[in-house]
PDB file of C-alpha atoms in Angstrom:
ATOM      1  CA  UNK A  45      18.637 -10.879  11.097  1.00 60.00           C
ATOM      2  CA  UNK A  46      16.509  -9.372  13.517  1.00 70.00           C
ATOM      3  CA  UNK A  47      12.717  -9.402  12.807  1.00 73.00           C
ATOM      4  CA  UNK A  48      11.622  -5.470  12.026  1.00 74.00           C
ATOM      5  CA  UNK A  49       8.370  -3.863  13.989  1.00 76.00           C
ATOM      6  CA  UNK A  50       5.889  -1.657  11.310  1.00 71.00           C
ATOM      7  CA  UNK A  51       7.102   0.915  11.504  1.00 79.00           C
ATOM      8  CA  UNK A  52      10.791   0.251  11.068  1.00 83.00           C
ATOM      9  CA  UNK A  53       9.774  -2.254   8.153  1.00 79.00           C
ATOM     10  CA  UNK A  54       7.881   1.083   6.146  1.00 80.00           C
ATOM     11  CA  UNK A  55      11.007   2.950   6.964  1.00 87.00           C
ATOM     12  CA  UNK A  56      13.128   0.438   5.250  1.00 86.00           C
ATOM     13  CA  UNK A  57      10.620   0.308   2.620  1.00 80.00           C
ATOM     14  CA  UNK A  58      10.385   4.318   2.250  1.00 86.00           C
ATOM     15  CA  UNK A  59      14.211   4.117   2.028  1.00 89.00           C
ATOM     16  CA  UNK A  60      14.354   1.388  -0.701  1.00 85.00           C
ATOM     17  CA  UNK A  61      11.981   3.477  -2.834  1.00 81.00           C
ATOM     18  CA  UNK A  62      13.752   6.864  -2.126  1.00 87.00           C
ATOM     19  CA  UNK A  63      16.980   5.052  -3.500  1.00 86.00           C
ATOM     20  CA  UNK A  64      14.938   3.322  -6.793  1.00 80.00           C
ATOM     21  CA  UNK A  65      13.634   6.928  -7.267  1.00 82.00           C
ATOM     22  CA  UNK A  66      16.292   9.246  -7.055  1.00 85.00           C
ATOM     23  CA  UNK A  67      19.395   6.767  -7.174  1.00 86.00           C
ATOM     24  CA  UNK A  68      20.434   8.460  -4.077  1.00 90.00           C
ATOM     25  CA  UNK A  69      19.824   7.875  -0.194  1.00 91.00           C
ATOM     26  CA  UNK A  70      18.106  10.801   1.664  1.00 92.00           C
ATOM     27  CA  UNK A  71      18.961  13.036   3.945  1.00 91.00           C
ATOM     28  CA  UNK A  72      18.353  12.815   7.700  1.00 90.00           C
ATOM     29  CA  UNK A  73      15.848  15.397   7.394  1.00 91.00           C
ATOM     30  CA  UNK A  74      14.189  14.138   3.898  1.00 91.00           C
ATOM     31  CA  UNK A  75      13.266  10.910   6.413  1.00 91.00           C
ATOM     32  CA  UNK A  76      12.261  13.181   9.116  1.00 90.00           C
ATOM     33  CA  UNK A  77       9.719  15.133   7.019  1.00 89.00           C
ATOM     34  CA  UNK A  78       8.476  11.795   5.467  1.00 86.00           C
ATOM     35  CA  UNK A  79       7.412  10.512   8.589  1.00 85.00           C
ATOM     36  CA  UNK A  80       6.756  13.360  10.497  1.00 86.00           C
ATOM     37  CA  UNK A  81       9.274  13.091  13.347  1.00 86.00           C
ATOM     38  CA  UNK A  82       9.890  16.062  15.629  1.00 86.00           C
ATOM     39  CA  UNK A  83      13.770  16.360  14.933  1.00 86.00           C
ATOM     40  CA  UNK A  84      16.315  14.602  12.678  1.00 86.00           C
ATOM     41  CA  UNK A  85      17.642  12.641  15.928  1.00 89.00           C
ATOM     42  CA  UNK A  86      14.199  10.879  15.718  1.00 90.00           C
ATOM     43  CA  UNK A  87      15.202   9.855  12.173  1.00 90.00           C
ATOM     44  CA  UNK A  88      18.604   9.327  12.965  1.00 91.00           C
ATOM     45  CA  UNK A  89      17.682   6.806  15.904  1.00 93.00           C
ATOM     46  CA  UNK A  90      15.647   4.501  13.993  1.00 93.00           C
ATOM     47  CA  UNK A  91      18.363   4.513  10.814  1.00 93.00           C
ATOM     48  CA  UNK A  92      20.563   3.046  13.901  1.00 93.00           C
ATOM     49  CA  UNK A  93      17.989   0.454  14.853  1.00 93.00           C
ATOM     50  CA  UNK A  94      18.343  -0.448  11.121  1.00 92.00           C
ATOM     51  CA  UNK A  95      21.629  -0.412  11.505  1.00 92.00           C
ATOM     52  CA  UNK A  96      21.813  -2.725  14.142  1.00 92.00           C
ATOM     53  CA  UNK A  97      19.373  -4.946  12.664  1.00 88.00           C
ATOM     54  CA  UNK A  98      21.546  -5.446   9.861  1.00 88.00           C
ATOM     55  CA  UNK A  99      19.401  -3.679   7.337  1.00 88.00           C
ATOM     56  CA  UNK A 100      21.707  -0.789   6.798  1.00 90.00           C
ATOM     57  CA  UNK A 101      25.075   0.463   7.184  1.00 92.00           C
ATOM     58  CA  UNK A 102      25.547   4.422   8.269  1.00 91.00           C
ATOM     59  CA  UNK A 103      28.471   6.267   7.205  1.00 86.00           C
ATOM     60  CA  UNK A 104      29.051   8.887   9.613  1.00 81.00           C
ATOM     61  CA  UNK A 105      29.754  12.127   8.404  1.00 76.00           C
ATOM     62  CA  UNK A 106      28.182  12.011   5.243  1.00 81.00           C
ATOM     63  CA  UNK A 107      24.019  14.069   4.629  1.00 77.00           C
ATOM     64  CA  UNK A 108      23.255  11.116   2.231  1.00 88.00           C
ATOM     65  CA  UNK A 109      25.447   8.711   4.726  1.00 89.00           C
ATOM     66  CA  UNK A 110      22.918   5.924   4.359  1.00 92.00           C
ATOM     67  CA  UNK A 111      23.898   1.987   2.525  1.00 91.00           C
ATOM     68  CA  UNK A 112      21.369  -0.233   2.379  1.00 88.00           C
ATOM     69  CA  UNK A 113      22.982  -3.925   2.578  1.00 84.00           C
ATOM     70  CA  UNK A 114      19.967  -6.004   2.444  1.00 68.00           C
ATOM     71  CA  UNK A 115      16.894  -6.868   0.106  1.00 67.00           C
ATOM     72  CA  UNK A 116      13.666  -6.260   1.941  1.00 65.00           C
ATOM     73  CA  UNK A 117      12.260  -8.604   4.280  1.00 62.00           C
ATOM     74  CA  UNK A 118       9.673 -11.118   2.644  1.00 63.00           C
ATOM     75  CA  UNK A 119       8.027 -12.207   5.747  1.00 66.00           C
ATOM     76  CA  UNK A 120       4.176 -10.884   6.019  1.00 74.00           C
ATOM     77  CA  UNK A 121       1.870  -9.706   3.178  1.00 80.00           C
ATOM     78  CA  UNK A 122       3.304  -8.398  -0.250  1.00 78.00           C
ATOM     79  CA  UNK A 123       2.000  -4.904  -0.809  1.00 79.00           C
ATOM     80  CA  UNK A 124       2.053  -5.248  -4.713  1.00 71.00           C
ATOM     81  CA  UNK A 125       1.216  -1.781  -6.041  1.00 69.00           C
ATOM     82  CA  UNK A 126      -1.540   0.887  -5.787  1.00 59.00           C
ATOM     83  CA  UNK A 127      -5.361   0.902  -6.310  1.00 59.00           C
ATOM     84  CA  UNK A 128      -7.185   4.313  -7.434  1.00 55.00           C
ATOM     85  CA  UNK A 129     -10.189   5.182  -5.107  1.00 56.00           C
ATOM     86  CA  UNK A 130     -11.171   7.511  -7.524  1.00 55.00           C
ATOM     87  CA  UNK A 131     -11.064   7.003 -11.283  1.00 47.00           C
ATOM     88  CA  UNK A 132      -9.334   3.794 -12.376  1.00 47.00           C
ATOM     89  CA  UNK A 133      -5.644   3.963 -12.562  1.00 36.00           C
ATOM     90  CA  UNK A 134      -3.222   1.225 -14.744  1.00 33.00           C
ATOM     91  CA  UNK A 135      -2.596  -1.249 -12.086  1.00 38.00           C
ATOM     92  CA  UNK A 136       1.592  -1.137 -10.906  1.00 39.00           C
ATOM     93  CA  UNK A 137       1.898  -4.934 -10.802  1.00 42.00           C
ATOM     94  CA  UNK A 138       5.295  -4.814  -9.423  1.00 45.00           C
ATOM     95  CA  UNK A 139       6.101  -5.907  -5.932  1.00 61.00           C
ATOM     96  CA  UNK A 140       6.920  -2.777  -3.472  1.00 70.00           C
ATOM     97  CA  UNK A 141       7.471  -4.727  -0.095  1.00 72.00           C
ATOM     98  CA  UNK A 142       6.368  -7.802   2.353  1.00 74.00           C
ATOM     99  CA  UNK A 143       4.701  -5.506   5.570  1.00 78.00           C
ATOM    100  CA  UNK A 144       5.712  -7.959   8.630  1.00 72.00           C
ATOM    101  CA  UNK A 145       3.112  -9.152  10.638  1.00 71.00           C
ATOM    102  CA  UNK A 146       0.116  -8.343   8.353  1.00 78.00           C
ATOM    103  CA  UNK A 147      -0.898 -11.630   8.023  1.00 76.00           C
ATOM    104  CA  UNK A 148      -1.251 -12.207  11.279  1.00 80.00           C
ATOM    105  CA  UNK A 149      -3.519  -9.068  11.482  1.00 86.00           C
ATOM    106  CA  UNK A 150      -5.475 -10.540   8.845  1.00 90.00           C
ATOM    107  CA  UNK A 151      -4.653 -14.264   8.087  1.00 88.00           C
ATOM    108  CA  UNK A 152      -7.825 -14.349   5.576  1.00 91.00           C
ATOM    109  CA  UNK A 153      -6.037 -11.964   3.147  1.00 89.00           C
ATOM    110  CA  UNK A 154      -3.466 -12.966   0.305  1.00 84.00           C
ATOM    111  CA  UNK A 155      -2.156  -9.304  -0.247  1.00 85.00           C
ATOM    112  CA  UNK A 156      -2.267  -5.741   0.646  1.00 88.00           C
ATOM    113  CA  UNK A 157      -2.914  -2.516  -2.220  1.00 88.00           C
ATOM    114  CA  UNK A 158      -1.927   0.906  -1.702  1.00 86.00           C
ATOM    115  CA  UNK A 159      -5.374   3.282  -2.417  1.00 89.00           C
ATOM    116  CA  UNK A 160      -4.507   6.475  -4.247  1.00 85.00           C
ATOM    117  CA  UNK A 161      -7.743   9.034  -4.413  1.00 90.00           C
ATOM    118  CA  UNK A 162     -10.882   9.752  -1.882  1.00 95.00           C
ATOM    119  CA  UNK A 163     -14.184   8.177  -3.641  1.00 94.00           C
ATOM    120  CA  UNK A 164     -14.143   5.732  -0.879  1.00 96.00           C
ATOM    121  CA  UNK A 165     -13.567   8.471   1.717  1.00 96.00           C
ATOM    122  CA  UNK A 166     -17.354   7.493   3.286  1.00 97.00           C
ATOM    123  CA  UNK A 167     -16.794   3.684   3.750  1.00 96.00           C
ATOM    124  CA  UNK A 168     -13.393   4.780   6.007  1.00 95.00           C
ATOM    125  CA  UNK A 169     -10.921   4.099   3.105  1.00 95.00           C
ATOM    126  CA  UNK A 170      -8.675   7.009   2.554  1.00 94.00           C
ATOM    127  CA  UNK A 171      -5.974   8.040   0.469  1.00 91.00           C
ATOM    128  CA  UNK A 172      -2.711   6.330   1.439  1.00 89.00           C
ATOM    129  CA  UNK A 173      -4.002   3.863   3.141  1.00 92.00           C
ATOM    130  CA  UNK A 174      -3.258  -0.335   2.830  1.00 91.00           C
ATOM    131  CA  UNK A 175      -6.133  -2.840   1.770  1.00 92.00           C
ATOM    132  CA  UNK A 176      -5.818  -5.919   2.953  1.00 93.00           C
ATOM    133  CA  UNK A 177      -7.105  -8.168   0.006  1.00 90.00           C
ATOM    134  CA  UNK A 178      -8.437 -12.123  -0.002  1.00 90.00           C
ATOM    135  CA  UNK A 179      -8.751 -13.050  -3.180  1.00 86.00           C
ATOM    136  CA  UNK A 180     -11.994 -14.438  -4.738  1.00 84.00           C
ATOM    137  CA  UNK A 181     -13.909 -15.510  -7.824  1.00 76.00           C
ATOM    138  CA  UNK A 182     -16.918 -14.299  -6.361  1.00 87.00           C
ATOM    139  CA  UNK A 183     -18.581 -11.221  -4.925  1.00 95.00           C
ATOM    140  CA  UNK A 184     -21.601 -10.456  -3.262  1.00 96.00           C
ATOM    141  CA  UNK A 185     -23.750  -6.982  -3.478  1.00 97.00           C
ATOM    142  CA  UNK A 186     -22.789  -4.710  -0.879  1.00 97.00           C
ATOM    143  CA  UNK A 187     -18.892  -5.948  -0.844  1.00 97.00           C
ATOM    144  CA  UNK A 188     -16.155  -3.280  -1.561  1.00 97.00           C
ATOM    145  CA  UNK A 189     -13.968  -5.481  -4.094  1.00 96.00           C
ATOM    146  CA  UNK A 190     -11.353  -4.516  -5.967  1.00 91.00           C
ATOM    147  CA  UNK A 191     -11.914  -5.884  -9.569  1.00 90.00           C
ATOM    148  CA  UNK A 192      -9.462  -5.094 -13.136  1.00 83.00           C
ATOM    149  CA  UNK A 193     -11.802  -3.304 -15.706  1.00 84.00           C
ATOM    150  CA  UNK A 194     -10.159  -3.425 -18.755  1.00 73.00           C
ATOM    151  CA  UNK A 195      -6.583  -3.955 -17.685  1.00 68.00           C
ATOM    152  CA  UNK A 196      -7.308  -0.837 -15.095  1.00 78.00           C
ATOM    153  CA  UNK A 197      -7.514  -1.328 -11.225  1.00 83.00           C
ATOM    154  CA  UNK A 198     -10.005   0.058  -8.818  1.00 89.00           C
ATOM    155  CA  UNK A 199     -12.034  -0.489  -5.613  1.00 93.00           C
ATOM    156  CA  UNK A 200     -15.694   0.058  -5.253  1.00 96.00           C
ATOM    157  CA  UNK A 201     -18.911  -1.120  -4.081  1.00 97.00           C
ATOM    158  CA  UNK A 202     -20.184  -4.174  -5.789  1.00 97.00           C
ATOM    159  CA  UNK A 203     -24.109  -3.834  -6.982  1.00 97.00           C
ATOM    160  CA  UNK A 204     -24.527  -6.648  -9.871  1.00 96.00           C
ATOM    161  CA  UNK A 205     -28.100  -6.602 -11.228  1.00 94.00           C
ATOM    162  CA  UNK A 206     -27.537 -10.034 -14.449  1.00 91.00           C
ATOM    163  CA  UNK A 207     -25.123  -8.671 -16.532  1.00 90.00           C
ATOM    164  CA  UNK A 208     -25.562  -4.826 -15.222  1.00 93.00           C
ATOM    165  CA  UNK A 209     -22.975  -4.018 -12.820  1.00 96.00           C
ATOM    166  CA  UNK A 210     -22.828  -0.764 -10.957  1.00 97.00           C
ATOM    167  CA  UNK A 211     -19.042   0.498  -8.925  1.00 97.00           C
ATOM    168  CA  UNK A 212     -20.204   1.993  -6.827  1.00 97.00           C
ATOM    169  CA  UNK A 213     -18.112   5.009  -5.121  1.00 97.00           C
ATOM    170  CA  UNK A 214     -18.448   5.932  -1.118  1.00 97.00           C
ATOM    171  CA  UNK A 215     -18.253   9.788  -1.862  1.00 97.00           C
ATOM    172  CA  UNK A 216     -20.725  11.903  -3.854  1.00 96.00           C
ATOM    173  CA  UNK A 217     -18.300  13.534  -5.524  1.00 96.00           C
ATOM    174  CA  UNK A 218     -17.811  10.801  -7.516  1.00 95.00           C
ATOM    175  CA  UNK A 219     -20.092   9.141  -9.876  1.00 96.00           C
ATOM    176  CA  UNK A 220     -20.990   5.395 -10.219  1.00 96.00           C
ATOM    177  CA  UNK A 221     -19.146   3.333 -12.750  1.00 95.00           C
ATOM    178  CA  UNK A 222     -21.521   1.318 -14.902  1.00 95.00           C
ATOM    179  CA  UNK A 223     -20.270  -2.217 -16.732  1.00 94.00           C
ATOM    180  CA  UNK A 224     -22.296  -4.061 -19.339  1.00 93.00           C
ATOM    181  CA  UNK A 225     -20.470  -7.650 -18.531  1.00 89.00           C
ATOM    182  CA  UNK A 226     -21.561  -8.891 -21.741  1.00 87.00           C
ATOM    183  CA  UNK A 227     -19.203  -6.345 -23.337  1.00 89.00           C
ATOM    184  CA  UNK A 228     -16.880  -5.123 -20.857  1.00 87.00           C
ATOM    185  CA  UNK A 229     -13.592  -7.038 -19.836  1.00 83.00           C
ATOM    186  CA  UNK A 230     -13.942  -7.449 -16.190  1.00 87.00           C
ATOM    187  CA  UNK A 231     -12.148  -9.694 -13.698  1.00 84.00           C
ATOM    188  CA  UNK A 232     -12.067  -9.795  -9.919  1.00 88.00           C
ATOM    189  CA  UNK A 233      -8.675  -9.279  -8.255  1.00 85.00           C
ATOM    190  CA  UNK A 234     -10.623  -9.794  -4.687  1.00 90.00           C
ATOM    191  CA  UNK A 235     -12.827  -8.199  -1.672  1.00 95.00           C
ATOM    192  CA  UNK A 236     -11.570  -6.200   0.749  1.00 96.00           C
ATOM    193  CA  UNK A 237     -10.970  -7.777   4.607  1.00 95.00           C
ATOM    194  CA  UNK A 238      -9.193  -5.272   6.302  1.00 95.00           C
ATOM    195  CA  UNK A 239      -7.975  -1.830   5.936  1.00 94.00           C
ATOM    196  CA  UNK A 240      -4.299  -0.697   7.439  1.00 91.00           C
ATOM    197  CA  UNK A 241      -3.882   3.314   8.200  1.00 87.00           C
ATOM    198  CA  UNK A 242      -0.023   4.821   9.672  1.00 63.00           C
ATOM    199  CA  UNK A 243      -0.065   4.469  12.923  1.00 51.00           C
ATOM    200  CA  UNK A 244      -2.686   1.402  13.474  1.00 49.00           C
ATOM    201  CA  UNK A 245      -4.866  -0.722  12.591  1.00 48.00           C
ATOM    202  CA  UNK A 246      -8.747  -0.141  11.606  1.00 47.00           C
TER     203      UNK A 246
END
């Protein structure tokens, strides 16, 4: 099959978790609305790039007209769940989708996380957006890693003073989050080398 561009591969991706979700395809304009296209046509021509692609089969006629025939693509970086920017969330382990052409954007990374939450609003990272993520058994003070604290999953700044270790946050609405590493599980998942927003990359 052909090979999708990004925006056509988070389409397919939107459309996989729409049908996990509500066991139903959406509607013309559900995927209009998601993506913010002017009118349903917009929506309606890139289900019949999908289409074409293979992806996808239409049935015409139908509001929920829309069969998806194949798995999603697993060329690119796997986008394996979320990461709070915020307070820690449980990490969602499971895979959600390969984004083509992300590792060419950032051949140093192994994966990409989804951030959920604003307490990294001031370093540029914003809700929504995709981290691109080498992984690492080592940071440095002043990285933004993302690092498991206690089977939880979160990005922050890295300040380590011995076994003192400060999160820090990149908003002042949210407060520092202090480890004792001599009695706090703590493990590195990896620091952050790139940062992917819809519509380009940063």
């Amino acid at each position: 099959m052909e090979k999708l561009s990004r925006r056509q591969a988070e389409i397919l991706q939107w459309l996989h978790r729409y049908v996990q979700e509500h066991d139903a395809p959406p509607t013309r304009v559900e995927l209009m609305q998601a993506f913010a296209f002017q009118s349903p046509n917009a929506a309606e021509s890139h289900l019949r790039t999908l289409e074409r692609k293979g992806y996808l089969q239409l049935q015409r006629g139908r509001a929920r007209g829309i069969r998806l025939t194949e798995a999603l693509p697993q060329d690119g970086l796997p986008l394996v769940g979320r990461v709070a920017a915020g307070q820690p969330i449980l990490s969602e382990a499971h895979l959600e989708a390969y984004l083509p052409a992300a590792d060419r954007l950032f051949p140093e990374a192994d994966f990409l996380l989804r951030v959920q939450g604003m307490s990294m609003r001031d370093a540029g990272i914003l809700d929504g957006d995709l981290l691109a993520v080498q992984r690492c058994a080592e940071v440095h003070n002043g990285q933004i890693a993302v690092v498991r604290l206690e089977d939880e999953v979160t990005v922050k700044r890295w300040q380590r003073e011995g076994e003192r270790l400060w999160l820090l946050p990149e908003n002042p609405d949210f407060a520092p989050i202090q480890v004792d590493l001599g009695r706090q599980a703590l493990s590195v998942e990896g620091v952050v080398v790139g940062l992917i927003r819809r519509g380009g990359k940063l």
